[in-house]
Backbone as numpy.savetxt, mean C-alpha at the origin, in Angstrom:
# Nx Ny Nz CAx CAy CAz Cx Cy Cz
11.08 13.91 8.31 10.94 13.10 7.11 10.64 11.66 7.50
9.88 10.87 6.90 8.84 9.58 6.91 9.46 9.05 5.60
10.42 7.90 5.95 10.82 7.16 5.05 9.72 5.51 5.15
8.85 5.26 4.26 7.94 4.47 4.10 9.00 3.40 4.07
8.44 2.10 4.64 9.49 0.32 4.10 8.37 -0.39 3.95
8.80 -0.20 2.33 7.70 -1.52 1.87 8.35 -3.11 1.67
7.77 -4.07 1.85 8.41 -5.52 0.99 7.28 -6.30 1.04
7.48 -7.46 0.34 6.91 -8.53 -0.15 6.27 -8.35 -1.17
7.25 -7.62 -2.44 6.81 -8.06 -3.58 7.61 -8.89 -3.99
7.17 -10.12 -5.37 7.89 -10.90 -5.90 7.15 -10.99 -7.58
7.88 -12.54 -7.48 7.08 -13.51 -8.64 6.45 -14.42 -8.50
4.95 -14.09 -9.24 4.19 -15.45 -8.48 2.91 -15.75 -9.68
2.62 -17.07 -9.77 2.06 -17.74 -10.75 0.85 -17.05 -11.00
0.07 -16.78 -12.08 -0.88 -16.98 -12.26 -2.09 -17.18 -11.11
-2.86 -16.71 -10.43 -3.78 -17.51 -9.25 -2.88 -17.41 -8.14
-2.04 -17.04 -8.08 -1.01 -17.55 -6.84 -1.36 -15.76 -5.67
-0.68 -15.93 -4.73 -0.70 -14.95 -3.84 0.26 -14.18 -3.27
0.03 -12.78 -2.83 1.39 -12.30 -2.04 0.51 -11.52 -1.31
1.52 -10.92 -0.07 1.25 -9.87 0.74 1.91 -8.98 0.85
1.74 -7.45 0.64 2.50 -6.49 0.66 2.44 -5.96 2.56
3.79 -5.49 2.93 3.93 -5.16 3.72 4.16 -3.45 3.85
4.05 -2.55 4.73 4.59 -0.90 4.51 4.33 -0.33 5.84
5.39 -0.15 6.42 5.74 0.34 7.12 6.30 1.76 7.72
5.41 2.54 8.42 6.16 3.81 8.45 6.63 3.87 9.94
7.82 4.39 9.95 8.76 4.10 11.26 9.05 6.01 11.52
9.14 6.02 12.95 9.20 7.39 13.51 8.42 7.51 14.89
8.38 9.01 15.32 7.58 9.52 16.33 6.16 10.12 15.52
5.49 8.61 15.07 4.18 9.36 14.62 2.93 9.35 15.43
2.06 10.02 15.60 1.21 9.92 16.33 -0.11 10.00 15.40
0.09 10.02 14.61 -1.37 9.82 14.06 -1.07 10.03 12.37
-1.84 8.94 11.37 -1.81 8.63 9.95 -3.57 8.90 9.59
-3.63 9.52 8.91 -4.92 9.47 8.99 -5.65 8.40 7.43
-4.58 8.52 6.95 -4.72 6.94 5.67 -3.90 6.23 5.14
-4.06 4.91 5.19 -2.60 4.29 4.20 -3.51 3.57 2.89
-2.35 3.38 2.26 -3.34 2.64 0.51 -1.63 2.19 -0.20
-2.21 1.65 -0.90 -1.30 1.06 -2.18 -1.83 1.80 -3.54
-1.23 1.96 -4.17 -1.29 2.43 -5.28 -0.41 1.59 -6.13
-0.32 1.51 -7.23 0.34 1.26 -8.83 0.21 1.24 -10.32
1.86 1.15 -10.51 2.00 1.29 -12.03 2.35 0.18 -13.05
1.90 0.25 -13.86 2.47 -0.61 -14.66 2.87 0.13 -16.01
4.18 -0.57 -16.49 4.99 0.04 -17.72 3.82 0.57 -18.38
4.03 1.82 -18.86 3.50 2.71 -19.85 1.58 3.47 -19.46
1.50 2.95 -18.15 0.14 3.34 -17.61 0.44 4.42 -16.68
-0.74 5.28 -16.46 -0.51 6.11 -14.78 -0.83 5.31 -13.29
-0.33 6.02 -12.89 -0.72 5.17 -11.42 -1.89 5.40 -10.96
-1.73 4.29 -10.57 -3.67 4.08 -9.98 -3.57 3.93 -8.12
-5.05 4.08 -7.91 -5.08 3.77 -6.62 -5.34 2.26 -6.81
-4.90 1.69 -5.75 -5.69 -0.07 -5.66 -6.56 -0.13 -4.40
-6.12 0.40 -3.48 -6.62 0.24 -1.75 -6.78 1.11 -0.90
-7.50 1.61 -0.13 -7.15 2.65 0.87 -7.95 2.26 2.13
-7.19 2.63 3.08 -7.28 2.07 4.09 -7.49 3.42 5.17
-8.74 3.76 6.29 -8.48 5.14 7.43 -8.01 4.27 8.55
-8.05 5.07 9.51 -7.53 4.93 10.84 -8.62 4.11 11.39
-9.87 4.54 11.25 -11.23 3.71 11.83 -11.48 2.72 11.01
-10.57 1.90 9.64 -10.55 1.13 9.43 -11.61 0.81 8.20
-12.19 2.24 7.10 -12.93 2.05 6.38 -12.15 2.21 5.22
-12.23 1.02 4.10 -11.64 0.33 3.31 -12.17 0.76 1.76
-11.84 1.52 0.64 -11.99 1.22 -0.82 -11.36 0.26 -1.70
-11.60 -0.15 -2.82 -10.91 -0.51 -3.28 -11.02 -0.31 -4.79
-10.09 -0.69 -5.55 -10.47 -0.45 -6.92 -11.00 -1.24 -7.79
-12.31 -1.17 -8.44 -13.10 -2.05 -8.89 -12.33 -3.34 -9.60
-11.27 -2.93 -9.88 -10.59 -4.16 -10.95 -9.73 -5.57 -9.57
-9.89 -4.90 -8.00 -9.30 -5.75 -7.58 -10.34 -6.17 -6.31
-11.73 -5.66 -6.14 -12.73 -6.06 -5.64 -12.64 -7.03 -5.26
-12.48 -8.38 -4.40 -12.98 -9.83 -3.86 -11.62 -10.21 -3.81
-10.78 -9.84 -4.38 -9.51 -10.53 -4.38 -8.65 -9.57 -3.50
-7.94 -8.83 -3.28 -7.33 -8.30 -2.60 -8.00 -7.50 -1.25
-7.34 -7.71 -0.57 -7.80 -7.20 1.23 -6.59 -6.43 1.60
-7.12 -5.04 2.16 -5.86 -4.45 2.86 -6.56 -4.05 4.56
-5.13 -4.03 4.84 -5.70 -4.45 6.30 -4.81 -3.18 7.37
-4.31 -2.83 8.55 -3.59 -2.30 8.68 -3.43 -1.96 10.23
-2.35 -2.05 11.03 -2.02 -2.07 12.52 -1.81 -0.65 12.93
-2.48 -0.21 13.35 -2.20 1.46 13.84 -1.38 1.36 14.69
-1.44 0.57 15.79 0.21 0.47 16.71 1.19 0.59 16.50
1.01 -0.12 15.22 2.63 -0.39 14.35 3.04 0.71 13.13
1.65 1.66 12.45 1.81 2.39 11.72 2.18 1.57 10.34
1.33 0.64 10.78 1.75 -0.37 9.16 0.46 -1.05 8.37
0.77 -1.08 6.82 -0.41 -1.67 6.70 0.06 -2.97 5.28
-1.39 -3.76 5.42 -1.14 -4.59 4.92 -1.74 -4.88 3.31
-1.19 -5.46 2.47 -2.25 -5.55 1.28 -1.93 -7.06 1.47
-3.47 -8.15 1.36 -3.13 -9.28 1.05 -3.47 -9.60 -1.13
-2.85 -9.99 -1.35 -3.04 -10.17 -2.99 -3.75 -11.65 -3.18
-4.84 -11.94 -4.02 -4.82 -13.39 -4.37 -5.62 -13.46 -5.33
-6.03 -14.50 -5.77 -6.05 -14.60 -7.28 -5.29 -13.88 -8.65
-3.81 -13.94 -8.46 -3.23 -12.42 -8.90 -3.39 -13.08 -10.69
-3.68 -11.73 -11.16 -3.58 -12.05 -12.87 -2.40 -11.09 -13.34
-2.07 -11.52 -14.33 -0.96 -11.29 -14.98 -0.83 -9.12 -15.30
-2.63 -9.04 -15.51 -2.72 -7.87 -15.32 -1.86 -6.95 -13.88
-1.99 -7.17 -13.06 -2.20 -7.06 -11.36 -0.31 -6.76 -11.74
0.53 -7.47 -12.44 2.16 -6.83 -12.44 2.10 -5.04 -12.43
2.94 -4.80 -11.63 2.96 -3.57 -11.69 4.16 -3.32 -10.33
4.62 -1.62 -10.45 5.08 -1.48 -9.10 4.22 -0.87 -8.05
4.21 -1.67 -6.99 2.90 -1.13 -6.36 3.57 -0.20 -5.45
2.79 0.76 -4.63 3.68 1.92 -3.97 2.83 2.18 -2.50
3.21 2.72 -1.31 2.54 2.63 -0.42 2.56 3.95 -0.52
1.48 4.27 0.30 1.18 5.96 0.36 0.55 6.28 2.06
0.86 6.97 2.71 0.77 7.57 3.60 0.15 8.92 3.47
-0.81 8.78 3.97 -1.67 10.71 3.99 -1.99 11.11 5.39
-1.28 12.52 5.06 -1.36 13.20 6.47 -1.31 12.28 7.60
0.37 12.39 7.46 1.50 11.60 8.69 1.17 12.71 9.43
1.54 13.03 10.88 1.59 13.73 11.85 2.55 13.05 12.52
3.57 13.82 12.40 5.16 13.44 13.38 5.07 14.32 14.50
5.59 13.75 15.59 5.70 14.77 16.87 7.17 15.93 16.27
6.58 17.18 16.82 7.59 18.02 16.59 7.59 18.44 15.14
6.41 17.84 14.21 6.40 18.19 12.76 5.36 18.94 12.64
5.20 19.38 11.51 4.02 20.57 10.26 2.63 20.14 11.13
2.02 21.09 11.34 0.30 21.06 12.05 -0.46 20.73 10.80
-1.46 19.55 10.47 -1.86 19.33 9.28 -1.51 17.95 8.05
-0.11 18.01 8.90 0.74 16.37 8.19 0.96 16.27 7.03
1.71 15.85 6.54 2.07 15.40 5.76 1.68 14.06 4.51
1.82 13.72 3.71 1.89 12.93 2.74 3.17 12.01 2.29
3.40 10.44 2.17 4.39 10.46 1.62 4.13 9.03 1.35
5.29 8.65 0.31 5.38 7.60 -0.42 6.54 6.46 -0.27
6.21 5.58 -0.70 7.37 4.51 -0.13 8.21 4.41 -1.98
9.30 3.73 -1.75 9.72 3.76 -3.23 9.11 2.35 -4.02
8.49 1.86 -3.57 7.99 0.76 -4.42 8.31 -0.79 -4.37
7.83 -1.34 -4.74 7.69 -3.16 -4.80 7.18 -3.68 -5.78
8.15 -4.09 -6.70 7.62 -4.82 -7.88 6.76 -6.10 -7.66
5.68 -6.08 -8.13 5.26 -7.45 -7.78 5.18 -8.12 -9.56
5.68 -9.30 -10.38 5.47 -9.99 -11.28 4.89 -10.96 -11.43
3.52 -11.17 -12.54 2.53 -11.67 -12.21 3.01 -12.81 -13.42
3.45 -14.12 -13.11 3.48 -15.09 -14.86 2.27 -15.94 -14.98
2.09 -15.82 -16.22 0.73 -16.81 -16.68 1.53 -18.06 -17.29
């Protein structure tokens, strides 16, 4: 089991910035994607970011130019930088891990999720 550690969500102005952090800790040897995803009260969850191993990047049209995710395969961690945040952009954002490969685990890997990081956006 792959317990995801996410932080650096907060509260932050209008225009202002954050960086999400997510971390997956273990004997992993290979992730083959990380991303952020989120929700906001009364919506489904969305993707925002996704990030491969060779480092090819989507994103979701609503956060295009403004947000960058980035991510350390050494470390099994990745990064979302946030900026220009709009009030829209509040939500809990969630890290996602696809097809973890743990030593000594399932041939094929796994999937898993971090519990979340509120980020609050005030205008």
């Amino acid at each position: 089991q792959v317990q995801l550690v996410e932080s650096g969500g907060g509260l932050v102005q209008a225009g202002g910035s954050l960086t999400l952090s997510c971390a997956a800790p273990g004997l992993i040897y290979r992730i083959d994607a990380m991303g952020w995803y989120r929700q906001a009260p009364g919506k489904e969850r969305e993707s925002v970011a996704r990030i491969t191993t060779a480092g090819m990047t989507n994103y979701a049209d609503s956060v295009k130019g403004r947000f960058t995710i980035s991510r350390d395969n050494g470390k099994n961690t990745v990064y979302q930088r946030m900026s220009s945040l709009k009030p829209e952009d509040a939500a809990v954002y969630y890290c996602n891990a696809e097809s973890v490969w743990v030593v000594g685990g399932p041939v094929g890997g796994t999937d898993y999720w971090g519990k979340g990081t509120l980020v609050t956006v005030s205008s």
